[in-house]
CSV table of C-alpha atoms and ligand atoms in Angstrom, one decimal:
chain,number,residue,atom,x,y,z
A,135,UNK,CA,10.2,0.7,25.2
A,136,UNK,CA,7.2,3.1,25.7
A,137,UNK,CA,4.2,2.4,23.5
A,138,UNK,CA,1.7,5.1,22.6
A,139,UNK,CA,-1.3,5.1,20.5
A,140,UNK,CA,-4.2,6.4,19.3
A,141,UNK,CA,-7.0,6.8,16.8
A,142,UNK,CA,-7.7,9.4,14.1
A,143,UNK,CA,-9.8,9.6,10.9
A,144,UNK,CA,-8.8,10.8,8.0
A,145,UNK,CA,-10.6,12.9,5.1
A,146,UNK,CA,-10.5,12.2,1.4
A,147,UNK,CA,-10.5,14.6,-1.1
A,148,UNK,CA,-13.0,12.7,-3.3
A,149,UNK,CA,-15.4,9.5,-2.3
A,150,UNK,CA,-13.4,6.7,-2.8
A,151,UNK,CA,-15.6,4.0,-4.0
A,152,UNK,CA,-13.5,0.5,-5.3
A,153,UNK,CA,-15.6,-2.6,-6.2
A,154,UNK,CA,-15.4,-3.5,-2.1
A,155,UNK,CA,-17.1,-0.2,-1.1
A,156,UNK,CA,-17.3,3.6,-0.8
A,157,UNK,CA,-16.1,5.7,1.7
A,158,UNK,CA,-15.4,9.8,2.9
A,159,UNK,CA,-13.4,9.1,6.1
A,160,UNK,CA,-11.0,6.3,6.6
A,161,UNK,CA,-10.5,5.9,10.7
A,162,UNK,CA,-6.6,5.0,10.9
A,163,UNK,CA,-4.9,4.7,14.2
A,164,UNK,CA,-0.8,5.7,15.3
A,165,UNK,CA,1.7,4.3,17.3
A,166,UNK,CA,4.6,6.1,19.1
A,167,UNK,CA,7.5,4.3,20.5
A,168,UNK,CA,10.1,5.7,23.0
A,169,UNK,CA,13.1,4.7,24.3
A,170,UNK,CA,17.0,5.7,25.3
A,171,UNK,CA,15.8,9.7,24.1
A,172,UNK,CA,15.0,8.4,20.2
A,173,UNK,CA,11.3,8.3,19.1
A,174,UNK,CA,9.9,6.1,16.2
A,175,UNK,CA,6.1,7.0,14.3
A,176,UNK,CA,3.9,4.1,13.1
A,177,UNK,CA,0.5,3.9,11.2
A,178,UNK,CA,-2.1,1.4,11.0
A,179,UNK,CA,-5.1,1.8,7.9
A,180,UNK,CA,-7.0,-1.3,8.9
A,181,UNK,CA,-9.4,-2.4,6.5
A,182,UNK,CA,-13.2,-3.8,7.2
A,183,UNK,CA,-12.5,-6.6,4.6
A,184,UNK,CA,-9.6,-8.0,6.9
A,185,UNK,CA,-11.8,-7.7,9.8
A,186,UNK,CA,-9.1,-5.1,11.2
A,187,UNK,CA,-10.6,-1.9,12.8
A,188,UNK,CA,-8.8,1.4,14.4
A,189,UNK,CA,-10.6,-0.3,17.8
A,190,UNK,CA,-8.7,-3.5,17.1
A,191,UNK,CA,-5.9,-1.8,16.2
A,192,UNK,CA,-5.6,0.2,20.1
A,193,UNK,CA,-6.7,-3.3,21.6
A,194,UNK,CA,-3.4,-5.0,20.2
A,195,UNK,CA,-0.9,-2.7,20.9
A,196,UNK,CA,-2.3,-2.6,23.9
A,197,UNK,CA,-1.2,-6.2,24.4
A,198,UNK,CA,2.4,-5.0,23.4
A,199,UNK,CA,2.6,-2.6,26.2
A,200,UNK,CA,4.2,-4.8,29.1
A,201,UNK,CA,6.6,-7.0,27.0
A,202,UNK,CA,10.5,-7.2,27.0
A,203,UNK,CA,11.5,-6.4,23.2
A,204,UNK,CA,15.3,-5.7,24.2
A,205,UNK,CA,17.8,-3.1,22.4
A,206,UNK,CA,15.4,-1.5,19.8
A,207,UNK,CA,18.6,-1.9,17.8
A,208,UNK,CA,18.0,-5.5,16.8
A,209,UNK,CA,15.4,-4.4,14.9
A,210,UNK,CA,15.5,-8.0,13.1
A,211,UNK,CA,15.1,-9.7,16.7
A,212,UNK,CA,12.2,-7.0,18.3
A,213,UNK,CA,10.1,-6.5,14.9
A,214,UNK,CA,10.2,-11.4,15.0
A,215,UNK,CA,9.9,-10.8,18.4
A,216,UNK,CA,6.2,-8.7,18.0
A,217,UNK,CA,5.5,-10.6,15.2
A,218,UNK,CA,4.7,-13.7,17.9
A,219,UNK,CA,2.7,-12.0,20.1
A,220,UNK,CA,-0.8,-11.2,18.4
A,221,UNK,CA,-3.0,-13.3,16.4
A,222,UNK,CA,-4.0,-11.6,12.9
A,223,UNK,CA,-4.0,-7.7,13.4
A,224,UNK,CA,-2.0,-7.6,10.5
A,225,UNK,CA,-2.1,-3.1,10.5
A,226,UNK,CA,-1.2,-2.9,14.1
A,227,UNK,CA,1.9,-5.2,13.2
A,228,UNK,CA,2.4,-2.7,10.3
A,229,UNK,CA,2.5,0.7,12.4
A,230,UNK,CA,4.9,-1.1,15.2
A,231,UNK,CA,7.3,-2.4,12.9
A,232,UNK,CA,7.7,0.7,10.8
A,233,UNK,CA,8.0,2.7,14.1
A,234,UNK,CA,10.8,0.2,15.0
A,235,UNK,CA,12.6,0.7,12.0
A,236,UNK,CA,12.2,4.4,12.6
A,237,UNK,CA,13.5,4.3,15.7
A,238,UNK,CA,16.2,2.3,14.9
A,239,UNK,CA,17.1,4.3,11.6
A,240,UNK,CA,17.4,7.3,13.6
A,241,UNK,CA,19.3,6.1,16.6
A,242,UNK,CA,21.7,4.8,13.4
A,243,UNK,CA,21.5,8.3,12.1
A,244,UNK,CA,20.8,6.9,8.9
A,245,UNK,CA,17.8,6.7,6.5
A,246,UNK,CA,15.5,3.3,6.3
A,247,UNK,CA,17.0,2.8,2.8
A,248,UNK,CA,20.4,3.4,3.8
A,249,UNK,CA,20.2,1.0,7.3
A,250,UNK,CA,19.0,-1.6,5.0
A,251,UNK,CA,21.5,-1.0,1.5
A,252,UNK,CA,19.0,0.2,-0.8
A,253,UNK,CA,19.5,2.7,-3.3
A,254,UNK,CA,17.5,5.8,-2.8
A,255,UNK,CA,17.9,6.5,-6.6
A,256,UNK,CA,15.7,3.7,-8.0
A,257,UNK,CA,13.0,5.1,-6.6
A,258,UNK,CA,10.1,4.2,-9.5
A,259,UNK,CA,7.6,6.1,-10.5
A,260,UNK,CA,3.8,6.0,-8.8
A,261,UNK,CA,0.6,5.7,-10.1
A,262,UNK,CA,-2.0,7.7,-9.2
A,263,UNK,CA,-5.8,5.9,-8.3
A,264,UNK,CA,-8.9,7.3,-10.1
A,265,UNK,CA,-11.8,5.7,-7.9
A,266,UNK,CA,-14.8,4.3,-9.6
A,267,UNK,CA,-16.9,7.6,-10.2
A,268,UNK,CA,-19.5,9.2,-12.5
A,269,UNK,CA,-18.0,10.3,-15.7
A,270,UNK,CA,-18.1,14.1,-15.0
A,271,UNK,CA,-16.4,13.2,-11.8
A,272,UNK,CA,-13.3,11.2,-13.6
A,273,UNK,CA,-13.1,13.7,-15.7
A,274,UNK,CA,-12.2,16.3,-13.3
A,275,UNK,CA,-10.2,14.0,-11.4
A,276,UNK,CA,-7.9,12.9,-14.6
A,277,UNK,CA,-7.4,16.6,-14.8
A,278,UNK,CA,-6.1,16.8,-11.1
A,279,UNK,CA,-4.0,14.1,-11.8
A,280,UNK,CA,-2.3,16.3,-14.9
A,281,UNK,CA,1.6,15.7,-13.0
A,282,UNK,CA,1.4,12.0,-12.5
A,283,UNK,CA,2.4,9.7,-15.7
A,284,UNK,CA,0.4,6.8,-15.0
A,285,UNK,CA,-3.0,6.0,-13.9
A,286,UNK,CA,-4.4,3.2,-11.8
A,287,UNK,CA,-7.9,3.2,-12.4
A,288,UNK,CA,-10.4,1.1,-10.4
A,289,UNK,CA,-13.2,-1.1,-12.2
A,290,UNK,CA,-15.1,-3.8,-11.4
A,291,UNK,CA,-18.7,-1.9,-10.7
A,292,UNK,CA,-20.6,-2.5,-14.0
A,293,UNK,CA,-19.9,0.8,-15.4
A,294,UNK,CA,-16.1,-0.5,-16.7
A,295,UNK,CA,-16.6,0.6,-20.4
A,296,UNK,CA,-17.8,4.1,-19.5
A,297,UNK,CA,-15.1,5.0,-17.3
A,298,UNK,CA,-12.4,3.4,-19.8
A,299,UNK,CA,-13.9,5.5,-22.4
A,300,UNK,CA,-14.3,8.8,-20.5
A,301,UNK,CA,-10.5,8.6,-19.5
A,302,UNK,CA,-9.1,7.5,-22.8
A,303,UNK,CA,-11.0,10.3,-24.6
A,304,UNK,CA,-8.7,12.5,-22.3
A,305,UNK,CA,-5.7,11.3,-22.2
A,306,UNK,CA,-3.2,8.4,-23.8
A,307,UNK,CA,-1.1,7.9,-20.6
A,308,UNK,CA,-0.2,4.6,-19.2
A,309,UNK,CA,-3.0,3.1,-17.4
A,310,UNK,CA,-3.0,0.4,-14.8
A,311,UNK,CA,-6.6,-1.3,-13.8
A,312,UNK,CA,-7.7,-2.6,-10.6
A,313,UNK,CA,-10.9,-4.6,-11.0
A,314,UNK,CA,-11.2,-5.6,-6.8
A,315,UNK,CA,-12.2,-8.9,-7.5
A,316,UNK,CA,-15.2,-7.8,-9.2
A,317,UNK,CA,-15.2,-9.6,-12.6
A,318,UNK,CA,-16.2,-13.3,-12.7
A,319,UNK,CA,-13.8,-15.2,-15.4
A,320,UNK,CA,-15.5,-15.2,-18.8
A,321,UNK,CA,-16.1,-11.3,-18.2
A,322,UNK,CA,-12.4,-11.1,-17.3
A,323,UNK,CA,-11.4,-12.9,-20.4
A,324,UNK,CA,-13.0,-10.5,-22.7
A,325,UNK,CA,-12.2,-7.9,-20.7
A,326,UNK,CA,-8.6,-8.3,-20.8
A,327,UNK,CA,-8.5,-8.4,-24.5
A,328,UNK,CA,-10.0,-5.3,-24.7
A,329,UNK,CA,-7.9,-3.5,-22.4
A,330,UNK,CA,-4.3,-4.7,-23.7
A,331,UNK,CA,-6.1,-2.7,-27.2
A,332,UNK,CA,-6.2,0.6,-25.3
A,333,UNK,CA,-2.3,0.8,-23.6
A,334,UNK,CA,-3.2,-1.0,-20.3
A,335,UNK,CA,-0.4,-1.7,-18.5
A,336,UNK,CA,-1.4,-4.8,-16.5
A,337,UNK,CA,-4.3,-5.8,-14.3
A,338,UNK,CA,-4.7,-6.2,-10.8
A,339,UNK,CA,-6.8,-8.8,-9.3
A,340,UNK,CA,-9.7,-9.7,-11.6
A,341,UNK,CA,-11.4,-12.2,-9.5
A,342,UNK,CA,-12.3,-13.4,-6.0
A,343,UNK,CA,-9.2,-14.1,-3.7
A,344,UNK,CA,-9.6,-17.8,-4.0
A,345,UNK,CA,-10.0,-18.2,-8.1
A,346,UNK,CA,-6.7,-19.5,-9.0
A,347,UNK,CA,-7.5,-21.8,-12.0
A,348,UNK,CA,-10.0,-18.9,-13.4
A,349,UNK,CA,-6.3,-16.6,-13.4
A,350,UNK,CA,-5.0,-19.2,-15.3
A,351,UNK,CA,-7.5,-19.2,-18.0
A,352,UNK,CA,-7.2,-15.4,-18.1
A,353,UNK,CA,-3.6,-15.5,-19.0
A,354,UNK,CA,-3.8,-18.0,-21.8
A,355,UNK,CA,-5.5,-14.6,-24.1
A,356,UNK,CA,-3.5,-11.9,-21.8
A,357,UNK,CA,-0.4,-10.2,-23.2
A,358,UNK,CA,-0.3,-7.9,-20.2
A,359,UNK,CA,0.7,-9.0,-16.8
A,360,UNK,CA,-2.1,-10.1,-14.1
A,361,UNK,CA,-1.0,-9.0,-10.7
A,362,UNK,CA,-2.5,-10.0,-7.1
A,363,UNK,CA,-3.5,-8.1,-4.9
A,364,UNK,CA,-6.3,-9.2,-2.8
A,365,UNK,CA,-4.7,-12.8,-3.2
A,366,UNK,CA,-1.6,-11.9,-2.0
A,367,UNK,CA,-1.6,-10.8,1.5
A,368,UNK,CA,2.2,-12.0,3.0
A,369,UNK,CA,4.8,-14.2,1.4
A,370,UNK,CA,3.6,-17.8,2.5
A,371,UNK,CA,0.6,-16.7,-0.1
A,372,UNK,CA,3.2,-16.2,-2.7
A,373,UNK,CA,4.2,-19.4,-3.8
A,374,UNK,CA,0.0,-20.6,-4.5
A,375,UNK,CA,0.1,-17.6,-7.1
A,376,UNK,CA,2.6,-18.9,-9.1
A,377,UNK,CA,2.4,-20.2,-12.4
A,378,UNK,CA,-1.2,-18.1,-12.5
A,379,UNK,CA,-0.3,-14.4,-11.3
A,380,UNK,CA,2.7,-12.8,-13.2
A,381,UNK,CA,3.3,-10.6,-10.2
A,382,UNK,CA,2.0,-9.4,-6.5
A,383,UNK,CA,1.4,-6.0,-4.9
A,384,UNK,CA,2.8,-5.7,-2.0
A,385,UNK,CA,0.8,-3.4,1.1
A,386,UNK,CA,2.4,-2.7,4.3
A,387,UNK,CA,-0.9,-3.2,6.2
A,388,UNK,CA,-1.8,-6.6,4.5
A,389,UNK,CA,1.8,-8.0,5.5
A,390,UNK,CA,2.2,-6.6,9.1
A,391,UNK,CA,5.0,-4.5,8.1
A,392,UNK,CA,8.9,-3.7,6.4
A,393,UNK,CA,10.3,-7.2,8.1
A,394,UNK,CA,7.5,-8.9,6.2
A,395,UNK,CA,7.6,-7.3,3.1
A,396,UNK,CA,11.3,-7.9,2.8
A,397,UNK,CA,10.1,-11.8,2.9
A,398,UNK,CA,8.2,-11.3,0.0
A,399,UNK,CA,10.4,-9.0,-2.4
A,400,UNK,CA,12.6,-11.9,-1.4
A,401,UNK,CA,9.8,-14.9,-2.4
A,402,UNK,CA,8.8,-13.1,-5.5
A,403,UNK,CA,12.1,-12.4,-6.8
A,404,UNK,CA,13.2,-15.9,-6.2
A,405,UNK,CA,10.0,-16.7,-8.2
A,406,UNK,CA,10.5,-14.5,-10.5
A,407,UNK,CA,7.6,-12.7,-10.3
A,408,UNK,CA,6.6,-8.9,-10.8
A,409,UNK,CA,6.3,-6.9,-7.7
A,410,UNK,CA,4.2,-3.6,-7.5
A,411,UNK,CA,4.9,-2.0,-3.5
A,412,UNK,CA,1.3,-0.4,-3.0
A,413,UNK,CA,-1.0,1.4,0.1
A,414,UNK,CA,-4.0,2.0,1.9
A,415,UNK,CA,-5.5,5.4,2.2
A,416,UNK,CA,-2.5,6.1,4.5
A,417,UNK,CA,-0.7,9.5,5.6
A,418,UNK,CA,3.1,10.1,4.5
A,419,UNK,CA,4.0,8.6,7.1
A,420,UNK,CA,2.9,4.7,6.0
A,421,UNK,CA,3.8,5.9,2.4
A,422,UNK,CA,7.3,7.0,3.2
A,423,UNK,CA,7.7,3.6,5.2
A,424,UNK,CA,6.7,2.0,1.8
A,425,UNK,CA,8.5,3.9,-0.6
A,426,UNK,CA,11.8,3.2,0.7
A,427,UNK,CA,11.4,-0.6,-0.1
A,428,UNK,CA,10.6,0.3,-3.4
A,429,UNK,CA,13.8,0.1,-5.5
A,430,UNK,CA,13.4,-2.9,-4.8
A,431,UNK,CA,10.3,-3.2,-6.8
A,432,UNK,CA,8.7,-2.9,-10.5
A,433,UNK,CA,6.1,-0.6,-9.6
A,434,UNK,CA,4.9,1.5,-7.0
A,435,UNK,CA,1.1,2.5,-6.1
A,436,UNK,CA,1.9,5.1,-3.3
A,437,UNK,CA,-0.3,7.5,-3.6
A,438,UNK,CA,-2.6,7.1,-0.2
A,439,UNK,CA,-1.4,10.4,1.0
A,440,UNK,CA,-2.5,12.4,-2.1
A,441,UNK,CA,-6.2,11.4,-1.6
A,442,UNK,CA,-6.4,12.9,2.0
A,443,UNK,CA,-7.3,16.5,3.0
A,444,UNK,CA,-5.5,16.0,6.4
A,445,UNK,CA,-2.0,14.4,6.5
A,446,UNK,CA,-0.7,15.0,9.6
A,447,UNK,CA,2.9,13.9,8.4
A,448,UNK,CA,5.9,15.2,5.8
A,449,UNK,CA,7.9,12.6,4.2
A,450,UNK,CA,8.1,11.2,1.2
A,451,UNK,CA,7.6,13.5,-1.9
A,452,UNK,CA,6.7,13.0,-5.7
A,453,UNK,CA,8.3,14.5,-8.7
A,454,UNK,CA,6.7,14.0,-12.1
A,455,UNK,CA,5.3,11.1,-10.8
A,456,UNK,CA,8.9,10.0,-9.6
A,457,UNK,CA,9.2,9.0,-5.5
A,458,UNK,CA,11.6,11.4,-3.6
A,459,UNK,CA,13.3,10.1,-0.6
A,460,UNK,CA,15.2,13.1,1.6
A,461,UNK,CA,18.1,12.2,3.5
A,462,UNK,CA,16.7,12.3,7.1
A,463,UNK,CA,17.3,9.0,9.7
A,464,UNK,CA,14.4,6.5,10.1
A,465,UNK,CA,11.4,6.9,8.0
A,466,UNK,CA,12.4,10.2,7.2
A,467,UNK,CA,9.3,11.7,8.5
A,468,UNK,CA,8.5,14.5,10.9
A,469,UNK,CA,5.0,15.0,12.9
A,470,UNK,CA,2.6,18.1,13.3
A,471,UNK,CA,4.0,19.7,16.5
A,472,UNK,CA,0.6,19.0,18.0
A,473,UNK,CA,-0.7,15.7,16.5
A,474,UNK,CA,0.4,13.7,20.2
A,475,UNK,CA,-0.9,16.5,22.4
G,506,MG,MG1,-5.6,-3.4,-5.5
């Protein structure tokens, strides 16, 4: 199997600011895959938090360049098989397994969702992230977001009340809230009372990764879920959160990948647990790898693609909110002509 890759930023259409940070450019990196005359794309949005950098990203497929995976075919076997190799790197994993499964899916001539018997038409629909902003800012952006029925707004900056206000005073769509791990418990606690008042649909990791017994007290006054995010990076986490977390989002790049994220639709289902499949700032091309896990899931937060000025890849579309899948083998995906050149 050949094994190309390489680095390139992407540009937002707004700042993106969460409680972890602001940024204007996210620096991604891709991975190409050859082999028997079928090609398979994969993307890696490595995050600073995780330690995982576009550099880090190129170093460890690097180190995937001279091994033996077999017939691409097995995908099972070759996506275990890379699994073994690196330590951590967790978004390098992610672009080589989906670019696998693309590979795979097309020398199948079949889509993702059809290779592994998933029905295209449960697709859910996706939220769209408002970024913490100024309120004349949020404003415009709620106003951009006029086709997408639900709203995942981040909080966690201080400002929570202002931006809740601004956005309600707009509009009475469902709203879903990611505070980033930026509340401490008793602010939490009050918080979530509050919210459940105004039609929010759940919340998404209140507090600090490790905080398990503070999540508990939270959900003794909350009537809406409490999902992990942060907490919940592959399925081994998965059984810690329960009996504190009703439910865990799922990201491609946190996991390492489809193989993994299988494992813990798997986990949490068994647990009966909520599962939201969500993304990175990401092109279509990680976004279509996602969606077509998610009729599989709850909810979906796959909207990484619609925050970028420069996607470099057509895939995955969104109707009224609703994900599209088309009926092309692997990802479903296709590449500017020049974006390898
Ligand atoms: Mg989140």
């Amino acid at each position: 199997m050949k094994i190309y890759s390489k680095k390139f930023d992407l540009n937002l259409v707004h700042s993106f600011q969460t409680a972890h940070g602001a940024d204007d450019i996210r620096h991604n990196a891709y991975v190409k895959i050859e082999e028997d005359g079928f090609e398979g794309f994969g993307e890696a949005a490595p995050l600073y938090y995780y330690n995982e950098y576009a550099h880090t990203v190129i170093e460890a497929v690097e180190k995937y360049k001279n091994i033996n995976f077999g017939d691409f075919r097995n995908f099972r076997d070759v996506t275990e098989k890379m699994w073994m190799h690196v330590e951590g790197e967790y978004a390098a994993k992610a672009a080589l397994d989906m670019a696998v499964y693309d590979m795979a899916g097309k020398a199948s001539n079949l889509p993702l969702y059809k290779l592994a018997g998933i029905n295209p038409e449960n697709t859910p629909v996706t939220s769209y992230t408002i970024g913490i902003d100024t309120p004349e800012v949020i404003e415009r952006k709620v106003l951009e977001a006029v086709e997408y029925p639900i709203l995942k707004v981040k909080l966690g900056a201080g400002n929570d009340e202002d931006i809740m206000k601004c956005i309600r005073k707009l509009t009475d769509k469902t709203i879903r809230v990611d505070a980033n791990c930026g509340w401490t418990v008793d602010e939490a606690v009050r918080k979530v009372q509050w919210l459940q008042d105004i039609n929010v649909e759940f919340i998404e990791q209140p507090l600090p990764v490790d905080n398990i017994e503070g999540i508990k007290k939270i959900r003794e006054v909350s009537k809406i879920p409490i999902i992990a995010d942060e907490s919940s990076k592959r399925a081994c986490d998965i059984p810690g959160l329960f009996g504190a977390y009703d439910g865990i989002n799922i990201k491609l790049m946190k996991c390492g990948g489809i193989t993994e994220a299988l494992k813990m639709i798997a986990m949490a289902r068994t647990l009966n647990m909520k599962i939201m499949i969500g993304c990175m700032v990401e092109t279509s091309l990680a976004v279509s790898a996602a969606a077509h896990l998610t009729p599989l899931v709850d909810y979906a937060d796959l909207d990484g693609n619609l925050l970028i000025k420069n996607d470099q890849f057509t895939g995955v579309k969104v109707k009224n909110g609703k994900l599209i899948l088309n009926d092309k083998p692997g990802l479903g995906v296709t590449c500017n002509e020049d974006f390898w050149n």
